[in-house]
Coordinates of C-alpha atoms in Angstrom, one line a residue:
Chain A
M109 CA 28.0 15.9 -31.0
D110 CA 27.9 13.9 -34.1
P111 CA 26.2 10.5 -34.4
I112 CA 28.0 7.4 -35.0
R113 CA 26.5 4.9 -37.2
I114 CA 26.7 1.4 -35.8
D115 CA 26.1 -1.4 -38.5
D116 CA 27.3 -4.5 -36.9
P117 CA 25.5 -5.7 -33.9
R118 CA 28.9 -7.3 -32.5
D119 CA 30.7 -3.8 -32.4
P120 CA 32.3 -3.3 -29.2
R121 CA 30.9 0.2 -28.9
V122 CA 27.7 -1.1 -28.2
A123 CA 28.7 -4.0 -26.0
A124 CA 26.8 -2.9 -22.9
Y125 CA 23.6 -2.9 -24.9
L126 CA 23.8 -6.7 -25.3
D127 CA 21.1 -8.9 -24.6
I128 CA 19.9 -6.3 -22.0
R129 CA 17.1 -8.6 -20.6
E130 CA 19.3 -11.2 -19.6
R131 CA 21.7 -8.7 -18.5
D132 CA 19.5 -7.0 -16.1
L133 CA 19.2 -10.2 -14.1
A134 CA 22.9 -10.5 -13.7
G135 CA 23.5 -7.2 -12.9
R136 CA 25.4 -4.4 -14.4
Q137 CA 28.4 -3.4 -12.6
G138 CA 27.5 0.2 -11.4
R139 CA 25.6 0.8 -14.8
F140 CA 22.0 0.8 -15.7
V141 CA 19.6 1.1 -18.8
A142 CA 17.4 4.1 -19.3
E143 CA 14.9 4.0 -21.9
G144 CA 12.8 6.0 -23.8
K145 CA 12.5 10.0 -24.4
V146 CA 11.4 11.4 -21.0
V147 CA 13.7 8.9 -19.3
L148 CA 17.0 10.0 -21.6
D149 CA 15.6 13.7 -20.6
L150 CA 15.8 13.1 -16.9
L151 CA 19.1 11.3 -17.0
L152 CA 20.6 14.2 -19.0
S153 CA 19.6 16.3 -16.6
S154 CA 20.7 14.4 -13.5
R155 CA 23.0 15.7 -11.3
R156 CA 23.3 12.5 -9.5
F157 CA 23.7 10.1 -12.7
S158 CA 25.6 10.2 -16.0
A159 CA 25.2 8.9 -19.1
E160 CA 27.8 6.9 -20.7
S161 CA 26.2 6.4 -24.2
I162 CA 23.3 6.6 -26.2
L163 CA 21.7 4.2 -29.0
I164 CA 19.2 5.5 -30.7
L165 CA 17.2 4.4 -33.8
E166 CA 17.9 6.2 -36.7
N167 CA 14.6 7.8 -37.2
R168 CA 13.7 8.9 -34.1
L169 CA 17.2 11.1 -34.5
G170 CA 15.0 14.1 -36.3
G171 CA 13.0 14.6 -32.7
L172 CA 15.8 14.5 -29.9
E173 CA 18.1 17.1 -31.0
D174 CA 17.2 19.5 -28.5
M175 CA 17.4 17.6 -26.0
L176 CA 21.1 16.0 -26.8
R177 CA 22.6 19.5 -26.6
K178 CA 22.2 19.0 -22.8
A179 CA 24.4 16.4 -22.7
Q180 CA 28.3 16.6 -22.6
A181 CA 30.2 17.1 -26.0
D182 CA 32.1 13.9 -25.6
L183 CA 29.2 11.8 -24.9
P184 CA 28.8 9.4 -27.7
V185 CA 25.7 8.8 -29.4
Y186 CA 25.2 5.9 -31.7
V187 CA 22.9 5.3 -34.2
V188 CA 21.5 2.4 -35.9
A189 CA 18.7 1.2 -38.2
G190 CA 15.8 -1.3 -36.7
A191 CA 17.3 -4.8 -37.5
V192 CA 20.3 -3.8 -35.8
M193 CA 18.7 -2.6 -32.6
D194 CA 16.7 -5.8 -31.9
A195 CA 19.9 -7.9 -32.8
I196 CA 21.7 -5.9 -30.1
A197 CA 18.9 -5.8 -27.7
G198 CA 18.1 -8.9 -28.1
F199 CA 14.5 -8.4 -28.5
H200 CA 12.1 -6.1 -30.2
M201 CA 12.7 -2.7 -28.9
H202 CA 10.0 -0.9 -30.3
R203 CA 10.9 2.6 -28.4
G204 CA 14.6 2.9 -30.1
I205 CA 15.6 5.1 -27.3
L206 CA 18.6 3.7 -25.0
A207 CA 20.8 5.0 -22.7
I208 CA 23.9 3.6 -20.5
G209 CA 24.0 5.6 -17.2
R210 CA 26.6 5.1 -14.5
K211 CA 25.0 4.9 -11.0
E212 CA 26.2 7.0 -7.9
T213 CA 28.0 5.5 -5.0
P214 CA 25.6 4.4 -2.7
H215 CA 25.0 7.2 0.4
P216 CA 24.3 5.7 3.6
A217 CA 20.6 6.2 4.7
A218 CA 21.9 9.1 7.4
S219 CA 23.5 11.2 5.2
L220 CA 20.8 11.2 2.8
L221 CA 18.3 12.4 5.9
D222 CA 20.9 14.7 6.5
A223 CA 20.7 16.5 3.2
L224 CA 16.9 16.8 3.8
P225 CA 14.9 19.9 4.6
A226 CA 13.2 20.7 7.7
Q227 CA 9.7 20.0 6.5
A228 CA 10.1 16.7 4.2
L229 CA 8.2 13.7 3.6
V230 CA 10.2 10.3 2.9
V231 CA 8.9 6.8 2.1
V232 CA 10.3 4.0 3.8
L233 CA 10.1 0.5 2.0
V234 CA 10.5 -3.0 3.6
G235 CA 10.6 -6.1 1.3
I236 CA 9.4 -4.5 -1.8
A237 CA 11.1 -6.9 -4.3
N238 CA 8.6 -6.5 -7.5
H239 CA 10.1 -4.5 -9.9
D240 CA 6.6 -3.1 -11.2
N241 CA 5.7 -2.0 -7.4
M242 CA 9.2 -0.6 -7.0
G243 CA 8.8 1.7 -10.1
S244 CA 5.4 2.4 -9.4
I245 CA 5.9 3.7 -6.1
F246 CA 8.5 5.9 -7.2
R247 CA 6.3 7.4 -9.5
N248 CA 3.8 8.2 -7.1
A249 CA 6.5 9.3 -4.4
A250 CA 7.6 12.2 -7.5
A251 CA 4.0 13.3 -8.4
F252 CA 3.5 13.8 -4.9
G253 CA 6.9 15.5 -4.0
A254 CA 8.0 13.0 -1.6
D255 CA 12.0 14.0 -0.9
A256 CA 13.4 10.6 -0.3
V257 CA 12.9 6.6 -0.2
L258 CA 14.6 4.8 2.0
M259 CA 14.8 0.8 1.9
D260 CA 15.7 -1.8 3.4
T261 CA 18.0 -4.5 1.8
T262 CA 15.5 -6.8 1.0
C263 CA 14.0 -4.3 -1.4
C264 CA 14.7 -5.1 -5.5
D265 CA 17.1 -2.2 -7.0
P266 CA 15.1 0.8 -8.3
L267 CA 17.4 1.3 -11.3
Y268 CA 16.5 -2.2 -12.5
R269 CA 15.5 -1.5 -16.3
K270 CA 11.4 -2.2 -16.3
A271 CA 11.6 -0.3 -12.5
I272 CA 13.2 2.8 -14.4
R273 CA 10.6 2.2 -17.1
V274 CA 7.6 2.2 -14.9
S275 CA 8.8 4.7 -12.6
V276 CA 9.0 7.1 -16.0
G277 CA 12.3 8.2 -14.7
A278 CA 11.3 8.8 -11.1
A279 CA 13.8 6.7 -10.3
L280 CA 16.3 8.7 -11.4
K281 CA 14.9 11.8 -9.6
I282 CA 14.0 10.9 -6.2
P283 CA 17.0 10.5 -4.3
F284 CA 17.1 6.7 -2.2
A285 CA 19.2 5.0 -0.3
S286 CA 19.3 1.5 1.9
F287 CA 19.6 0.9 5.6
A288 CA 21.1 -2.4 7.1
D289 CA 19.1 -2.4 10.5
T290 CA 15.7 -1.4 10.3
A291 CA 15.3 -1.1 14.1
E292 CA 18.3 1.7 13.7
F293 CA 16.9 3.4 11.1
T294 CA 13.9 3.8 13.1
A295 CA 15.9 4.7 16.0
D296 CA 17.2 7.7 13.6
L297 CA 14.0 9.0 12.6
D298 CA 12.7 9.2 15.6
R299 CA 15.9 11.1 16.7
R300 CA 15.4 13.5 13.7
G301 CA 11.7 14.4 14.7
Y302 CA 9.9 12.6 12.2
D303 CA 6.5 10.8 12.3
Q304 CA 6.3 7.8 11.7
F305 CA 3.8 6.0 10.3
A306 CA 3.1 2.3 9.0
L307 CA 0.6 1.7 6.5
S308 CA -1.3 -1.9 7.0
P309 CA -4.7 -3.1 6.5
R310 CA -5.0 -3.5 10.2
G311 CA -3.8 0.1 11.2
R312 CA -5.1 1.8 14.2
I313 CA -6.1 5.1 12.5
D314 CA -8.0 5.7 9.3
I315 CA -5.7 7.4 6.7
R316 CA -7.8 10.6 6.3
D317 CA -7.6 11.1 10.2
A318 CA -3.9 10.6 10.0
P319 CA -2.4 14.4 10.4
R320 CA 0.3 15.9 8.6
R321 CA 3.5 16.9 10.0
E322 CA 6.6 18.9 9.3
R323 CA 8.5 15.3 9.0
L324 CA 6.7 12.9 7.9
A325 CA 7.5 8.9 7.2
L326 CA 5.1 6.8 5.7
Y327 CA 6.5 3.0 5.5
L328 CA 5.3 0.5 2.9
G329 CA 5.5 -3.5 2.9
T330 CA 4.8 -6.4 0.7
E331 CA 1.6 -7.3 -0.5
G332 CA 1.6 -10.6 1.1
E333 CA 2.9 -10.4 4.4
G334 CA 2.9 -6.7 5.1
L335 CA 5.4 -4.9 7.3
P336 CA 6.6 -7.0 10.0
E337 CA 5.3 -7.4 13.9
S338 CA 8.1 -5.5 15.3
L339 CA 7.7 -2.2 13.1
L340 CA 4.1 -2.2 13.5
S341 CA 4.2 -2.4 17.4
R342 CA 6.5 0.4 17.4
L343 CA 5.3 2.7 14.6
Q344 CA 1.7 4.8 14.3
T345 CA -0.1 2.7 12.1
V346 CA -3.3 3.7 9.4
R347 CA -5.4 2.0 7.4
I348 CA -6.9 2.6 4.0
T349 CA -10.5 1.6 4.7
M350 CA -12.0 -1.1 2.1
S351 CA -15.0 -2.5 0.8
K352 CA -16.1 -5.5 3.0
G353 CA -15.5 -8.7 1.0
F354 CA -12.9 -7.3 -0.9
D355 CA -9.8 -5.7 1.1
S356 CA -7.2 -6.0 -1.2
L357 CA -5.2 -3.3 -2.6
N358 CA -1.9 -3.8 -4.4
V359 CA 0.9 -1.8 -2.8
A360 CA 1.5 1.0 -5.2
A361 CA -2.1 1.9 -5.4
A362 CA -2.1 2.0 -1.7
S363 CA 1.1 4.2 -1.8
A364 CA -0.5 6.5 -4.1
I365 CA -3.4 7.0 -1.7
A366 CA -1.2 7.6 1.1
L367 CA 1.1 9.7 -1.0
H368 CA -1.9 12.1 -1.8
H369 CA -3.1 12.2 1.4
F370 CA 0.3 13.2 3.2
S371 CA 1.4 16.0 0.3
R372 CA 0.4 19.2 0.4
Chain B
M11 CA -16.3 -34.8 -8.0
D12 CA -13.8 -37.5 -8.8
P13 CA -10.3 -35.7 -10.3
I14 CA -9.9 -37.1 -13.4
R15 CA -6.2 -37.5 -14.1
I16 CA -4.3 -36.4 -17.4
D17 CA -1.2 -37.8 -18.8
D18 CA -0.9 -36.7 -22.7
P19 CA -1.2 -33.0 -22.9
R20 CA -2.8 -33.5 -26.3
D21 CA -5.8 -35.2 -24.5
P22 CA -8.6 -33.5 -26.2
R23 CA -10.4 -33.1 -22.8
V24 CA -8.1 -30.3 -22.1
A25 CA -7.9 -28.8 -25.7
A26 CA -9.2 -25.6 -24.0
Y27 CA -6.0 -24.8 -22.3
L28 CA -3.7 -25.7 -24.9
D29 CA -1.4 -22.5 -25.3
I30 CA -3.3 -20.0 -23.6
R31 CA -0.9 -17.1 -24.0
E32 CA -1.3 -17.1 -27.4
R33 CA -5.4 -18.1 -27.7
D34 CA -5.9 -15.1 -25.4
L35 CA -4.9 -12.5 -28.5
A36 CA -7.3 -15.0 -30.8
G37 CA -10.0 -14.9 -28.6
R38 CA -12.2 -17.6 -26.9
Q39 CA -15.3 -17.9 -28.1
G40 CA -17.3 -16.8 -25.2
R41 CA -14.8 -18.4 -22.6
F42 CA -11.9 -16.9 -20.3
V43 CA -9.3 -18.1 -18.4
A44 CA -9.2 -18.0 -14.7
E45 CA -5.9 -18.6 -13.1
G46 CA -5.0 -19.4 -9.0
K47 CA -6.8 -20.2 -5.8
V48 CA -8.6 -16.5 -5.1
V49 CA -9.7 -16.0 -8.9
L50 CA -10.8 -19.6 -8.7
D51 CA -13.2 -19.4 -5.6
L52 CA -14.6 -16.1 -7.1
L53 CA -15.6 -17.9 -10.5
L54 CA -16.8 -20.9 -8.1
S55 CA -19.2 -18.1 -6.2
S56 CA -20.4 -16.3 -9.1
R57 CA -23.8 -16.0 -10.6
R58 CA -22.6 -14.4 -13.7
F59 CA -19.9 -17.1 -14.7
S60 CA -19.6 -20.8 -14.7
A61 CA -16.9 -22.8 -14.9
E62 CA -16.6 -25.3 -17.9
S63 CA -13.3 -27.3 -16.3
I64 CA -10.8 -27.2 -14.0
L65 CA -6.7 -27.8 -14.2
I66 CA -5.2 -28.2 -11.5
L67 CA -1.1 -29.4 -10.1
E68 CA -1.2 -33.0 -8.8
N69 CA 0.4 -31.3 -5.7
R70 CA -2.1 -28.5 -5.6
L71 CA -5.3 -30.6 -5.2
G72 CA -4.7 -31.5 -1.2
G73 CA -5.3 -27.3 -0.3
L74 CA -8.6 -27.3 -2.6
E75 CA -10.8 -29.8 -1.6
D76 CA -12.9 -27.2 0.4
M77 CA -13.4 -25.4 -1.8
L78 CA -13.7 -27.7 -4.8
R79 CA -16.8 -28.6 -2.9
K80 CA -18.7 -25.5 -4.0
A81 CA -18.6 -26.4 -7.7
Q82 CA -21.7 -28.3 -9.2
A83 CA -21.1 -32.1 -8.9
D84 CA -20.6 -32.5 -12.7
L85 CA -17.4 -29.9 -13.1
P86 CA -14.8 -31.8 -14.5
V87 CA -11.1 -31.7 -12.0
Y88 CA -8.3 -32.5 -14.5
V89 CA -4.9 -33.2 -12.3
V90 CA -1.7 -33.4 -13.9
A91 CA 2.1 -33.8 -13.3
G92 CA 3.9 -29.9 -13.7
A93 CA 5.6 -31.2 -17.2
V94 CA 2.1 -32.1 -18.5
M95 CA 0.5 -28.6 -17.0
D96 CA 3.7 -26.8 -18.8
A97 CA 3.6 -29.0 -21.9
I98 CA -0.4 -27.8 -22.0
A99 CA -0.4 -24.4 -21.3
G100 CA 2.6 -23.6 -23.8
F101 CA 5.2 -21.8 -21.1
H102 CA 5.9 -22.5 -17.3
M103 CA 2.8 -21.9 -15.0
H104 CA 3.9 -22.0 -11.8
R105 CA 0.3 -21.0 -10.1
G106 CA -0.9 -24.5 -11.1
I107 CA -4.4 -23.8 -10.7
L108 CA -6.5 -23.2 -14.0
A109 CA -10.3 -23.1 -15.2
I110 CA -12.1 -21.9 -18.4
G111 CA -15.2 -20.0 -17.6
R112 CA -18.1 -19.2 -19.5
K113 CA -19.0 -15.3 -20.3
E114 CA -22.6 -14.4 -19.8
T115 CA -24.6 -12.5 -22.5
P116 CA -23.0 -9.1 -22.5
H117 CA -25.5 -6.7 -21.1
P118 CA -26.8 -3.6 -22.5
A119 CA -25.5 -0.7 -20.3
A120 CA -29.0 0.6 -19.7
S121 CA -30.2 -2.9 -17.9
L122 CA -27.2 -2.8 -15.7
L123 CA -27.7 0.6 -14.8
D124 CA -31.3 -0.2 -14.2
A125 CA -30.5 -3.1 -11.5
L126 CA -28.3 -0.7 -9.5
P127 CA -29.2 0.9 -6.1
A128 CA -30.3 4.2 -5.2
Q129 CA -27.0 4.9 -3.8
A130 CA -24.5 4.0 -6.7
L131 CA -20.7 4.6 -7.3
V132 CA -20.2 3.5 -11.3
V133 CA -16.5 3.9 -12.8
V134 CA -16.9 4.8 -16.7
L135 CA -13.8 4.0 -18.8
V136 CA -13.0 5.6 -22.0
G137 CA -10.4 4.1 -24.3
I138 CA -8.6 1.9 -21.4
A139 CA -6.8 -0.4 -23.7
N140 CA -3.9 -1.9 -21.3
H141 CA -5.3 -5.3 -19.5
D142 CA -2.8 -4.1 -16.2
N143 CA -4.6 -0.8 -16.1
M144 CA -8.2 -2.3 -16.8
G145 CA -7.2 -5.1 -14.3
S146 CA -6.1 -2.4 -11.7
I147 CA -9.1 -0.4 -12.1
F148 CA -11.3 -3.2 -11.1
R149 CA -9.3 -4.3 -8.4
N150 CA -9.4 -0.8 -7.3
A151 CA -12.9 -0.1 -7.9
A152 CA -14.0 -3.7 -5.9
A153 CA -11.5 -2.7 -3.0
F154 CA -13.8 0.8 -2.8
G155 CA -17.3 -0.8 -3.3
A156 CA -17.9 0.4 -6.5
D157 CA -21.2 -1.0 -8.2
A158 CA -20.2 -1.2 -11.5
V159 CA -17.8 -0.3 -14.4
L160 CA -19.3 0.8 -17.9
M161 CA -17.1 1.1 -20.7
D162 CA -17.1 2.8 -24.4
T163 CA -16.4 0.1 -27.2
T164 CA -12.4 1.2 -27.6
C165 CA -11.7 0.0 -23.9
C166 CA -10.3 -4.2 -23.8
D167 CA -11.8 -7.1 -22.3
P168 CA -11.6 -7.5 -18.9
L169 CA -12.1 -10.9 -19.0
Y170 CA -8.3 -11.3 -21.0
R171 CA -6.5 -13.6 -18.7
K172 CA -4.3 -11.1 -17.4
A173 CA -6.4 -8.3 -16.6
I174 CA -8.6 -11.2 -14.5
R175 CA -5.1 -12.0 -13.1
V176 CA -3.9 -8.5 -12.2
S177 CA -7.7 -7.7 -11.0
V178 CA -7.3 -10.4 -8.4
G179 CA -10.7 -11.7 -9.7
A180 CA -12.9 -8.5 -9.2
A181 CA -13.4 -8.7 -13.3
L182 CA -15.5 -11.5 -12.1
K183 CA -17.2 -9.5 -9.4
I184 CA -18.2 -6.3 -10.3
P185 CA -20.7 -6.3 -13.0
F186 CA -19.7 -4.3 -16.2
A187 CA -21.3 -3.4 -19.7
S188 CA -20.4 -1.6 -22.7
F189 CA -22.0 1.6 -24.2
A190 CA -21.6 2.3 -27.9
D191 CA -22.3 5.9 -27.9
T192 CA -21.0 8.1 -25.3
A193 CA -23.2 11.1 -25.7
E194 CA -26.1 8.8 -25.3
F195 CA -24.7 7.1 -22.4
T196 CA -24.1 10.4 -20.2
A197 CA -27.5 12.0 -21.3
D198 CA -28.8 8.4 -19.9
L199 CA -27.0 9.0 -16.3
D200 CA -28.4 12.3 -16.4
R201 CA -31.5 11.4 -16.7
R202 CA -31.0 8.9 -14.1
G203 CA -29.8 11.7 -11.3
Y204 CA -25.9 10.9 -11.3
D205 CA -23.3 13.7 -10.7
Q206 CA -20.9 13.0 -13.5
F207 CA -16.6 13.8 -12.8
A208 CA -14.4 13.5 -15.4
L209 CA -10.9 12.8 -13.7
S210 CA -8.2 15.3 -15.9
P211 CA -5.1 16.7 -14.9
R212 CA -6.3 20.1 -16.1
G213 CA -9.5 19.4 -13.7
R214 CA -11.5 22.0 -12.6
I215 CA -11.8 20.9 -9.1
D216 CA -9.2 19.9 -6.6
I217 CA -10.9 16.0 -5.8
R218 CA -9.9 16.9 -2.3
D219 CA -13.2 19.2 -2.6
A220 CA -15.4 17.1 -4.8
P221 CA -18.5 16.3 -3.9
R222 CA -19.9 12.9 -2.7
R223 CA -23.6 12.4 -4.0
E224 CA -25.9 9.7 -3.9
R225 CA -25.4 9.0 -7.4
L226 CA -21.9 9.2 -8.8
A227 CA -20.1 8.7 -12.0
L228 CA -16.4 8.8 -12.3
Y229 CA -14.8 9.0 -15.8
L230 CA -11.8 7.7 -16.2
G231 CA -9.5 8.1 -19.7
T232 CA -6.0 7.0 -20.9
E233 CA -2.9 7.9 -20.3
G234 CA -1.6 9.4 -22.5
E235 CA -4.7 11.4 -24.1
G236 CA -6.7 11.6 -21.9
L237 CA -10.5 12.0 -22.1
P238 CA -11.7 13.4 -25.1
E239 CA -12.5 17.4 -24.8
S240 CA -16.2 16.8 -26.0
L241 CA -16.7 14.8 -22.4
L242 CA -14.9 17.3 -20.4
S243 CA -16.5 20.3 -21.6
R244 CA -19.9 18.3 -21.1
L245 CA -18.9 17.5 -17.6
Q246 CA -17.9 18.5 -14.2
T247 CA -14.2 17.9 -14.3
V248 CA -11.8 16.8 -11.2
R249 CA -8.0 17.2 -10.5
I250 CA -5.4 15.0 -9.0
T251 CA -3.2 18.1 -7.7
M252 CA 0.7 16.6 -8.3
S253 CA 4.1 17.6 -7.6
K254 CA 4.9 20.5 -9.7
G255 CA 7.9 19.2 -12.6
F256 CA 6.3 15.7 -12.2
D257 CA 2.7 15.5 -12.8
S258 CA 2.8 12.1 -14.0
L259 CA 0.1 9.8 -12.6
N260 CA -0.5 6.0 -14.0
V261 CA -4.5 5.9 -14.9
A262 CA -5.0 3.0 -11.8
A263 CA -2.7 5.0 -9.6
A264 CA -5.4 7.9 -10.4
S265 CA -8.5 5.9 -9.9
A266 CA -7.5 4.4 -6.1
I267 CA -7.1 7.9 -5.3
A268 CA -10.3 8.7 -6.8
L269 CA -12.4 5.7 -5.9
H270 CA -11.0 5.9 -2.0
H271 CA -12.3 9.7 -2.0
F272 CA -15.9 8.5 -3.3
S273 CA -16.2 5.6 -1.2
R274 CA -17.9 5.4 2.1

């Protein structure tokens, strides 16, 4: 593909990139923003997502030619000077590599579970509303080979720009889906033979003693409230033992410890 | 103490709180900013740091009376309306609890090590320049009972406002000190009988197999570069085994896994 030079920040061909910070909050009709070389590489290699266009700082183009060969031949690649990039994005974009991706149609959680192998590790998120934590949990899930992330409807969008960036692209790599009814979802995992562990500071078993079976679901809740009592009373509960006097751990840090324990 | 009402954001008594975001970058002559109830509580209980003043939103005062009784009797407590708080701080302060603390005189690393017990776990940081990572590492160090954090001079300040906040106050709890010469510092830990482990993706031993001895130092480096070769060749190296195809872990997440492993 031949890069297309853009000099006017109001050029309609780059309208999808305008004011990307504000538009994150308003949603983007089935699209998402990928930033940086690593994330762009994952997007171009993805079978679930496709790129609609790429916007690159002129001085970054040289290092990307190999990667861009992976893209479909008709993918528009727009090239801009630094001042034009900043005027489009609405703030100073020091990374200089952006792409617009198209979301896939959401799957029901059950059909994602249907597609998993006999040995599977899934992460179940309840009420994770912070994009930093969401991105970090995806990054940890990818680092320790989790097969899927399932989340309730109060979780934030893993394809929010910042969540993708913090995940270093893992949000584009690990399949995810939402479920509407937690009790039904938990019952479905039971029927499918999953061992279900809920991580909680008051968990009954120390994580060091938690067995890793063939099919395992790890539930993580919000930092403040934790997982709801209705889940804690129904699932096996595991704790990460901490120091007396400072028993406070960020949910992403907790996910790293638990996923490392359960990975093989 | 009787709270002192302030109505003028330019009142010289609250000058230390002016434009706190910008002033972070410029340094604050031996002072730091503590935000939020948990951090204020740690500051008021600290034997290493003292508070110079407190600035509270008027509607938050009610819940803090018990805590404020811990403070020295002559500590000024300024109370303001929301608009005055925002005008002083220079942005919207939704937390509504701020304090100015005074830093202690920096100790040499050796005198901090002198003060540690026979069984000790210390964290050694090289080149950690990101305040989020710094704060998270302190939080994890506190959660898993580390006795001290030692850092080279290229690390950022753990008493930067954001680092304290992300640490949930652990930066005020765990003693820390800097060392100028890494080779000398490492030799000093050797003489003191520390087992020294450097965490690295290319580490020789899997962290699961790393023994926990009486005195242990855990070295963490920056995410991009990692620890310098001169350290990796001199210390025992440990790795956190990750999934093939996505072997990327944030340094704070890595610290959580390693400190959890080495804690008892």
